[in-house]
CSV table of C-alpha atoms and ligand atoms in Angstrom, one decimal:
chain,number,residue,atom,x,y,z
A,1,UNK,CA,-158.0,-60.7,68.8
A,2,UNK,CA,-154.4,-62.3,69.2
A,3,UNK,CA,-154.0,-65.9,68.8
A,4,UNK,CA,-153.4,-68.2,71.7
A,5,UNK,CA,-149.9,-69.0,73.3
A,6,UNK,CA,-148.0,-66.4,71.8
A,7,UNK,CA,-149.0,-62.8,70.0
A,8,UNK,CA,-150.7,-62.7,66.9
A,9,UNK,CA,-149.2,-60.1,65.1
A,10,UNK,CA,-145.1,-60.7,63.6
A,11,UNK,CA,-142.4,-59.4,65.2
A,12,UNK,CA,-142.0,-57.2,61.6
A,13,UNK,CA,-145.6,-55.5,61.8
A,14,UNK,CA,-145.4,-54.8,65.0
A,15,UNK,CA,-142.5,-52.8,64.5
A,16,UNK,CA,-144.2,-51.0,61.6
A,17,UNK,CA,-147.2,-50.4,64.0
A,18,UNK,CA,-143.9,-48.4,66.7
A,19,UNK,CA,-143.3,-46.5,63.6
A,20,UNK,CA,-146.8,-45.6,62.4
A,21,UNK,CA,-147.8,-44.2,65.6
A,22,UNK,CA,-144.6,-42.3,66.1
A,23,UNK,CA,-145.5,-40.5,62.8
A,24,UNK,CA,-149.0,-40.2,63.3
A,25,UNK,CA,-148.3,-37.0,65.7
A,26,UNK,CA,-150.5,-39.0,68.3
A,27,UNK,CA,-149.0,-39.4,71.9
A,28,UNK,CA,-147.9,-42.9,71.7
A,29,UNK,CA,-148.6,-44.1,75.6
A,30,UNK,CA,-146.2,-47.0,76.7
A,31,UNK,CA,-146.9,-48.0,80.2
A,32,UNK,CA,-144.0,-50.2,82.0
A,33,UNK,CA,-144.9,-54.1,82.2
A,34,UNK,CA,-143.2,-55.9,84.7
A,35,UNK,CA,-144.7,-59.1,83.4
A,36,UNK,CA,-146.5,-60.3,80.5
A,37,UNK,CA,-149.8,-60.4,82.3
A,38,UNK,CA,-149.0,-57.0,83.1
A,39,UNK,CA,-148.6,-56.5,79.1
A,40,UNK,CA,-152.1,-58.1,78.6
A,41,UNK,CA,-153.4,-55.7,80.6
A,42,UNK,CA,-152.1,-52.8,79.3
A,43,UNK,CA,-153.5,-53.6,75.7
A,44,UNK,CA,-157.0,-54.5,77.6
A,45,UNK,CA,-157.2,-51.3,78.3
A,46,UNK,CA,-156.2,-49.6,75.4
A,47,UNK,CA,-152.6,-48.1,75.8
A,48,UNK,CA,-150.3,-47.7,72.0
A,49,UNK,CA,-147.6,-49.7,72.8
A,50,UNK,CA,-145.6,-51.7,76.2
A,51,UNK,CA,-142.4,-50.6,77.8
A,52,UNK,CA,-140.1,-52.9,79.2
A,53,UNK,CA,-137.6,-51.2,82.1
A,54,UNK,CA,-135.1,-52.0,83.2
A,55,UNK,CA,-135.4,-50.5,87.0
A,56,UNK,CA,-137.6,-53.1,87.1
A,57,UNK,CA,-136.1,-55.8,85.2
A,58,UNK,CA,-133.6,-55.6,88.1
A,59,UNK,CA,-136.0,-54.7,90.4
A,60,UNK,CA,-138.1,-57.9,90.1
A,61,UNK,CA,-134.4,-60.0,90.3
A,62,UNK,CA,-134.0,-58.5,93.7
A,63,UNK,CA,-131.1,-56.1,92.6
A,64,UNK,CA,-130.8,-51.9,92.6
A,65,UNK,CA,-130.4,-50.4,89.0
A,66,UNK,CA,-127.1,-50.1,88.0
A,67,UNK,CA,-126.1,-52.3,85.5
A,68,UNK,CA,-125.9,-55.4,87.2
A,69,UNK,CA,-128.1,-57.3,84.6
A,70,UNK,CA,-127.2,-59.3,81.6
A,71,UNK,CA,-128.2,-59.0,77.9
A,72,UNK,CA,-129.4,-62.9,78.0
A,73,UNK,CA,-131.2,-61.9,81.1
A,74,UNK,CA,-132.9,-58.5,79.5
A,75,UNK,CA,-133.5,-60.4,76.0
A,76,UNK,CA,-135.3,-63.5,77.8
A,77,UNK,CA,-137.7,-61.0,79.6
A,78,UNK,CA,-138.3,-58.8,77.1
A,79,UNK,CA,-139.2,-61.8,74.6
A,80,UNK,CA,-141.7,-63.2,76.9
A,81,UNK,CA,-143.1,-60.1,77.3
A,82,UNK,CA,-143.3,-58.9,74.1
A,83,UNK,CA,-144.8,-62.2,72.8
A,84,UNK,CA,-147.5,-62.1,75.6
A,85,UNK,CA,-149.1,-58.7,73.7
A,86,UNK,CA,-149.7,-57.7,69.9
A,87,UNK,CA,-148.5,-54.5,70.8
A,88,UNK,CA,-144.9,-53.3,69.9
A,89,UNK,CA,-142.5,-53.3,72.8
A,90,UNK,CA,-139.6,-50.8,73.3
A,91,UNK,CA,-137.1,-52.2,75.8
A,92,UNK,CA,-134.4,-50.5,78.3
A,93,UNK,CA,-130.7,-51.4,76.9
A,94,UNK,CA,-129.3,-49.6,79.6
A,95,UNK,CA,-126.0,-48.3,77.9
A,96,UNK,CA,-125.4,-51.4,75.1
A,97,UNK,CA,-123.9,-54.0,77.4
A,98,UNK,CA,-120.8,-53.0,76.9
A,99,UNK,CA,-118.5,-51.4,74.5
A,100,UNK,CA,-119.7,-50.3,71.1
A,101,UNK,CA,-119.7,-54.1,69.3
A,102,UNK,CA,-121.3,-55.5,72.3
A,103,UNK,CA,-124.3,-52.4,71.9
A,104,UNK,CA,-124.2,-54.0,68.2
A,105,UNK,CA,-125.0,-57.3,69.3
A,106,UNK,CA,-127.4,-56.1,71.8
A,107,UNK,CA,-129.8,-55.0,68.8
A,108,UNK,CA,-129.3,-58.4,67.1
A,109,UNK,CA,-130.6,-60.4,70.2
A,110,UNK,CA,-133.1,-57.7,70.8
A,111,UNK,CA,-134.4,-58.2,67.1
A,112,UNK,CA,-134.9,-62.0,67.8
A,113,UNK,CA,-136.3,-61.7,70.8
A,114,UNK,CA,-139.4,-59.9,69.1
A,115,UNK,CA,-138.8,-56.3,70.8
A,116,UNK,CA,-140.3,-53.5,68.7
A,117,UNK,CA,-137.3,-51.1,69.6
A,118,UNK,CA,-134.8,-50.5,72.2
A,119,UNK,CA,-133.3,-47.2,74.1
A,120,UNK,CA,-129.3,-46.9,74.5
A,121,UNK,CA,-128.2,-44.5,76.9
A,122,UNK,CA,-125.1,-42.0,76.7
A,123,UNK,CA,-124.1,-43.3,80.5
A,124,UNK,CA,-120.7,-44.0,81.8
A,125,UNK,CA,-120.8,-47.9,83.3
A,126,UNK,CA,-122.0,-48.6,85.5
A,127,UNK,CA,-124.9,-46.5,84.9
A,128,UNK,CA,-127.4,-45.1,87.7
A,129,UNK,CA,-131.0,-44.4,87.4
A,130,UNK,CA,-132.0,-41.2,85.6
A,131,UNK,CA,-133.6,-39.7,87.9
A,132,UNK,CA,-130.4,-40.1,91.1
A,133,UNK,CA,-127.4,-37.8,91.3
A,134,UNK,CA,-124.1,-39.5,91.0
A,135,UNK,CA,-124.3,-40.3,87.5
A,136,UNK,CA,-122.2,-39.4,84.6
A,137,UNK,CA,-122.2,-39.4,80.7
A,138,UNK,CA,-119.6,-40.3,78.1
A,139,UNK,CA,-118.2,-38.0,75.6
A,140,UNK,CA,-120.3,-37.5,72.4
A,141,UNK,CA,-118.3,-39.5,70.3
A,142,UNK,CA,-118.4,-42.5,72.4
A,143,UNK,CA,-122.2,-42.3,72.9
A,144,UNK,CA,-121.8,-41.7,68.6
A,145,UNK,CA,-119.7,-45.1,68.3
A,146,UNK,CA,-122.5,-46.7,70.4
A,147,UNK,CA,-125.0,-45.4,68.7
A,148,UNK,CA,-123.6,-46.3,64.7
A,149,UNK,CA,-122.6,-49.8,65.9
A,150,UNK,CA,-126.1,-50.3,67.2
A,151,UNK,CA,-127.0,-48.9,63.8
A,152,UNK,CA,-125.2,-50.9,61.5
A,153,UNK,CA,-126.2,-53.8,63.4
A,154,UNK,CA,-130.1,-53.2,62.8
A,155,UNK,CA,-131.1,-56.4,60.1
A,156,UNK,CA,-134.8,-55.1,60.5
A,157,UNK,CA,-135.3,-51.4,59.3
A,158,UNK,CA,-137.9,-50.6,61.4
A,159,UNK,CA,-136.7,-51.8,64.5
A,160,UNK,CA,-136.8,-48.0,66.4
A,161,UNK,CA,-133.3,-47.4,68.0
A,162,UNK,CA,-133.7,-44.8,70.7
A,163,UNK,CA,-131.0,-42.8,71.8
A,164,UNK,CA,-131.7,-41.5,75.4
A,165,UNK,CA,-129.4,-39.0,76.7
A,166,UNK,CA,-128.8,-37.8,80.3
A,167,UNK,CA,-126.9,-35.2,80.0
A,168,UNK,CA,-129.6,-32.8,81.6
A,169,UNK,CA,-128.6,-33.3,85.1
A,170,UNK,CA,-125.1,-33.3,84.6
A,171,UNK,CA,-124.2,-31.1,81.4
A,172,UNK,CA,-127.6,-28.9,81.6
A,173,UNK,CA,-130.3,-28.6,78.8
A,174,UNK,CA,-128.9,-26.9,76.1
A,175,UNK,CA,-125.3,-29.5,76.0
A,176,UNK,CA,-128.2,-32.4,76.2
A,177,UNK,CA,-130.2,-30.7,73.4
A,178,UNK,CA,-126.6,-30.8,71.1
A,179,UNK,CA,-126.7,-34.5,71.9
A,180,UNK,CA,-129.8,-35.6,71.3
A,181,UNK,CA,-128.9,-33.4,67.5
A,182,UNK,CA,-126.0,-35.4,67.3
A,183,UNK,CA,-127.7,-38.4,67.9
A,184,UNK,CA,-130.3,-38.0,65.7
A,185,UNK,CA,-127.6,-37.1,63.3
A,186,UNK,CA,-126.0,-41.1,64.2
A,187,UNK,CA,-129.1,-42.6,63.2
A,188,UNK,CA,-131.3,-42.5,66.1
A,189,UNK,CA,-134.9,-42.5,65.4
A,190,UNK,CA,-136.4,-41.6,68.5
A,191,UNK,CA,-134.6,-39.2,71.4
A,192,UNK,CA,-135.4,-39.7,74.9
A,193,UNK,CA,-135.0,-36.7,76.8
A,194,UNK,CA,-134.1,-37.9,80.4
A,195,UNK,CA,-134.5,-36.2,83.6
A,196,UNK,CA,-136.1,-33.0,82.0
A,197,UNK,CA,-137.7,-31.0,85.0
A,198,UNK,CA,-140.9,-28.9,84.1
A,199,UNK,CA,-143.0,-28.0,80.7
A,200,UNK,CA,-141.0,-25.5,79.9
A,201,UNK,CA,-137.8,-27.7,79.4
A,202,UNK,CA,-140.2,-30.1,77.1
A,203,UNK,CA,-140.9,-27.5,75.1
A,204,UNK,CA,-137.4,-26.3,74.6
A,205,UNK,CA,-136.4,-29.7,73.7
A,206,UNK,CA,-139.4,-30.0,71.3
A,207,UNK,CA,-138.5,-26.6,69.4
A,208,UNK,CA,-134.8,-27.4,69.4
A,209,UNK,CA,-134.9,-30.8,68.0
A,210,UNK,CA,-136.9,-32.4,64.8
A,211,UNK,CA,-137.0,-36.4,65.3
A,212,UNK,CA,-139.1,-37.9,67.6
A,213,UNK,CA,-139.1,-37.1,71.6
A,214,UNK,CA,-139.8,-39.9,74.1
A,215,UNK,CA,-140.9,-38.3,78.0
A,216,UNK,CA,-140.3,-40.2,81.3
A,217,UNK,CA,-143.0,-40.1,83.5
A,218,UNK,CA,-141.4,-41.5,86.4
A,219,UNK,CA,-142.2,-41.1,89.7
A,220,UNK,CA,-140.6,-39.4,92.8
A,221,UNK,CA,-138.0,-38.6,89.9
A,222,UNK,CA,-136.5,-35.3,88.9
A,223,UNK,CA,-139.4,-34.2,86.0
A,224,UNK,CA,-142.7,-32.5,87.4
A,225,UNK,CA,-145.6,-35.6,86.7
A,226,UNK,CA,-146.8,-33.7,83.2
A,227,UNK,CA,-150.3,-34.9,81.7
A,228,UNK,CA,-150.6,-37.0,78.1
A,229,UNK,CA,-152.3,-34.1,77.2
A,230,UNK,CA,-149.7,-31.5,78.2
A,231,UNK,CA,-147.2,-33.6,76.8
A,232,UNK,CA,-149.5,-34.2,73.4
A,233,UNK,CA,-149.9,-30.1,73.4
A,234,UNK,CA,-146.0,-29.2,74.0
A,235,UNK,CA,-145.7,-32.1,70.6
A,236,UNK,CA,-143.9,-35.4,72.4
A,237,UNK,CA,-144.5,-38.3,70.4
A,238,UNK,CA,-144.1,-40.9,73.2
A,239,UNK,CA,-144.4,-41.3,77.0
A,240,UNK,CA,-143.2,-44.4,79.3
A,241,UNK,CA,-144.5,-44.4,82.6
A,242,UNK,CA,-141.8,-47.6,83.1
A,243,UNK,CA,-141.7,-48.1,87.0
A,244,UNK,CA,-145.9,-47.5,87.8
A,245,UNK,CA,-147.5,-50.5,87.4
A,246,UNK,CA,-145.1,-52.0,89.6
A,247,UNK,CA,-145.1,-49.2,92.3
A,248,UNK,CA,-148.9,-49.5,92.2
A,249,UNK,CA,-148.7,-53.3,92.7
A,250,UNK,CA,-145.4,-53.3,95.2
A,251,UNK,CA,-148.1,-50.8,97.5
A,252,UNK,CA,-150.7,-52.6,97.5
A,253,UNK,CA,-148.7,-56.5,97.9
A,254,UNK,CA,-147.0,-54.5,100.8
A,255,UNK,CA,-150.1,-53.1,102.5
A,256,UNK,CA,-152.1,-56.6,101.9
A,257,UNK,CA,-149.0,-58.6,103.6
A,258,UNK,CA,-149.5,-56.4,106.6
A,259,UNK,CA,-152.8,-56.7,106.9
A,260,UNK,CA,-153.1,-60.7,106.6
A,261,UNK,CA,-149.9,-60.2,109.6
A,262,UNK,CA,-152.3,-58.4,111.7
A,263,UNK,CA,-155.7,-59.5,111.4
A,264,UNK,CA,-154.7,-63.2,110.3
A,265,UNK,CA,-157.2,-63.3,107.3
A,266,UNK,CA,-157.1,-61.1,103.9
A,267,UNK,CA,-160.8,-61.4,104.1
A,268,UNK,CA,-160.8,-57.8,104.4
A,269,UNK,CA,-158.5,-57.4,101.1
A,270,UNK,CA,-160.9,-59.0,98.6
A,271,UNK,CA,-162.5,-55.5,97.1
A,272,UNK,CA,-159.2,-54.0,96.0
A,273,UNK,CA,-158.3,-57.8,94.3
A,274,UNK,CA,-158.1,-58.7,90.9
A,275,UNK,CA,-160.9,-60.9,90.6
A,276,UNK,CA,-160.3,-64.8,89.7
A,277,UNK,CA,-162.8,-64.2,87.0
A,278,UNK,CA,-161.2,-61.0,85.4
A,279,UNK,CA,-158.1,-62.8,85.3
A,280,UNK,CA,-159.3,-65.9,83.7
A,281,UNK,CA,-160.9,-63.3,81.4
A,282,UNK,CA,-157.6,-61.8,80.5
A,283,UNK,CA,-155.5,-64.9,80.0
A,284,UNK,CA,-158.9,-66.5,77.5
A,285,UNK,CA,-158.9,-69.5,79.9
A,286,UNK,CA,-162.5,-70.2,78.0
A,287,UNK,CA,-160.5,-69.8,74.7
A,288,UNK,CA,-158.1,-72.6,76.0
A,289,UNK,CA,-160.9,-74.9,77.3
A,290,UNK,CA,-162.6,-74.7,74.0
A,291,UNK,CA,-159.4,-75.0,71.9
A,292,UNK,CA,-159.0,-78.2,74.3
A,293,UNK,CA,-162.4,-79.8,73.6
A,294,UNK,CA,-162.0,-79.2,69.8
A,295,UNK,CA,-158.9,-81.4,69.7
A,296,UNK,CA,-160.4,-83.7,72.1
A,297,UNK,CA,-163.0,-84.0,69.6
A,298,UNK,CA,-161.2,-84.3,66.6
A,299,UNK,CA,-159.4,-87.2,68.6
A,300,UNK,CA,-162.6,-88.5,69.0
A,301,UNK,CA,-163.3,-88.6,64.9
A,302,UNK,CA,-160.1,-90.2,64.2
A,303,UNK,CA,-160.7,-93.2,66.7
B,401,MIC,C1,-136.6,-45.4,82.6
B,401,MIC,C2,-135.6,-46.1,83.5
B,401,MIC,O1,-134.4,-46.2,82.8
B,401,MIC,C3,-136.1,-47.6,83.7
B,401,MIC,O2,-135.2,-48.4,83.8
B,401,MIC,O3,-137.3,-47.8,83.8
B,401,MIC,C4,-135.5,-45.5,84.9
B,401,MIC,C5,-136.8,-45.3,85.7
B,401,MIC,C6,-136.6,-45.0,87.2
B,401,MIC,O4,-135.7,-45.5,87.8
B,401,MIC,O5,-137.5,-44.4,87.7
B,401,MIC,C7,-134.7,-44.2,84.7
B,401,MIC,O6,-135.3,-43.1,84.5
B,401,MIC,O7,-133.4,-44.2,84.8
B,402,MG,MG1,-133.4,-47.9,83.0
């Protein structure tokens, strides 16, 4: 069990535990957390590893996706997100922050905010969601400079840099497929094959290209919603599903706010509700009350 007030395992192990499982040739399951109750939730139940978006980093600031965030914004959340969990965390980096020294310097704070790994992205700034039209991608070798900087800048070997590239909607598969190759070939040591649209395209991806694939289950997106078990079959070593847990929760805030508007009570509401008891469960309140009383004891010896 982790320890109270922050995670239990280092920073270092569980960036050896991101690496173990994206060798084991297991599915490696990394829902999105848009908190870090959200994170203790998603260990709870049993998922590999956290994501942290950054759709809805932004999204939870009140702003659209598109670069508008800072790296001392993105660090901050991801730290208190990753601490809240003893599971690794991969973060969003959207495309580095800036040019290639500032993606450099974007791994260094990444590291000491106790992320697990990060993904850059081969985007032009400023950079769109995946999944719209309207976005573009940088030549190879600029992508390549962003992707060695980051490298180079790496003081903790197994800290997973991910190269995402989305170069599918604009380029088509098989120009994405030479960048993710490329990539790898930069150092990257996990691909993430954005905006892919059906099986088939996973599996050409998966034949063409020998590091690690990450998948993007997002919704309402551009890829058909695949199983973990399809994705397990076709041989993808990681999936995100980074925007869910807050679409779930965005539905149901939105549908409970309109019901306490009409019938004036959210009496009605209390079934679907997290229950003050499973939420004192998950945040180990009785953990805290007895970690209390054993120091208030131990005050009581010394006086
Ligand atoms: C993965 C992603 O980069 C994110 O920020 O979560 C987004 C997700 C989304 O907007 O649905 C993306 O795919 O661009
Ligand atoms: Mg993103």
């Amino acid at each position: 069990m982790s320890a109270l007030f922050s995670s239990g395992v280092s920073d270092t192990d569980k960036r050896k535990a991101l690496r173990a499982g994206l060798a084991s040739g297991e599915l490696q399951r990394w829902p999105g957390a848009f908190s870090p109750l959200v994170a203790k939730l998603i260990a709870d139940v049993g998922f590999e590893g956290v994501y942290v978006s950054g759709a809805v980093l932004s999204a939870d600031l009140g702003l659209p996706d598109i670069g508008l965030t800072t790296l001392t914004e993105v660090a901050a959340r991801g730290s208190q997100i990753a601490h809240a969990t003893d599971l690794p965390a991969l973060i969003d980096a959207d495309t580095g922050f800036g040019e290639p020294m500032s993606a450099a310097r974007t791994i260094a704070a990444l590291e000491d905010a106790g992320l697990a790994g990060c993904h850059l992205e081969d985007q032009v700034n400023p950079k769109r969601c995946g999944h719209l039209d309207g976005k573009d991608v940088v030549p190879t070798d600029t992508m390549i400079k962003r992707l060695r900087a980051a490298v180079s800048a790496r003081r903790d070997e197994n800290f997973v840099i991910c190269a995402r590239t989305d170069a599918r909607a604009i380029e088509g598969i098989d120009a994405a497929i030479d960048r993710a190759r490329a990539y790898a070939d930069a150092g990257a040591d996990l691909i993430f094959t954005e905006a892919l649209r059906d099986l088939g395209e996973f599996e050409r991806f998966r034949a063409a290209v020998d590091v690690p694939l990450l998948a993007n289950m997002t919704e309402f997106g551009k890829s058909d919603l695949l199983t973990a078990d399809q994705l397990r079959d076709v041989g993808y070593n990681a999936v995100i599903y980074p925007v869910t847990t807050l679409r779930i929760a965005m539905g149901a805030v939105e549908r409970g706010l309109r019901e306490i508007a009409s019938a004036g009570t959210q009496s009605g509401l209390l079934d679907g509700m997290q229950h003050r008891s499973r939420l004192y469960e998950l945040l180990r309140y009785a953990d805290y009350n007895d970690f209390d009383s054993d120091l208030f004891t131990l005050e009581g010896v010394r006086s």
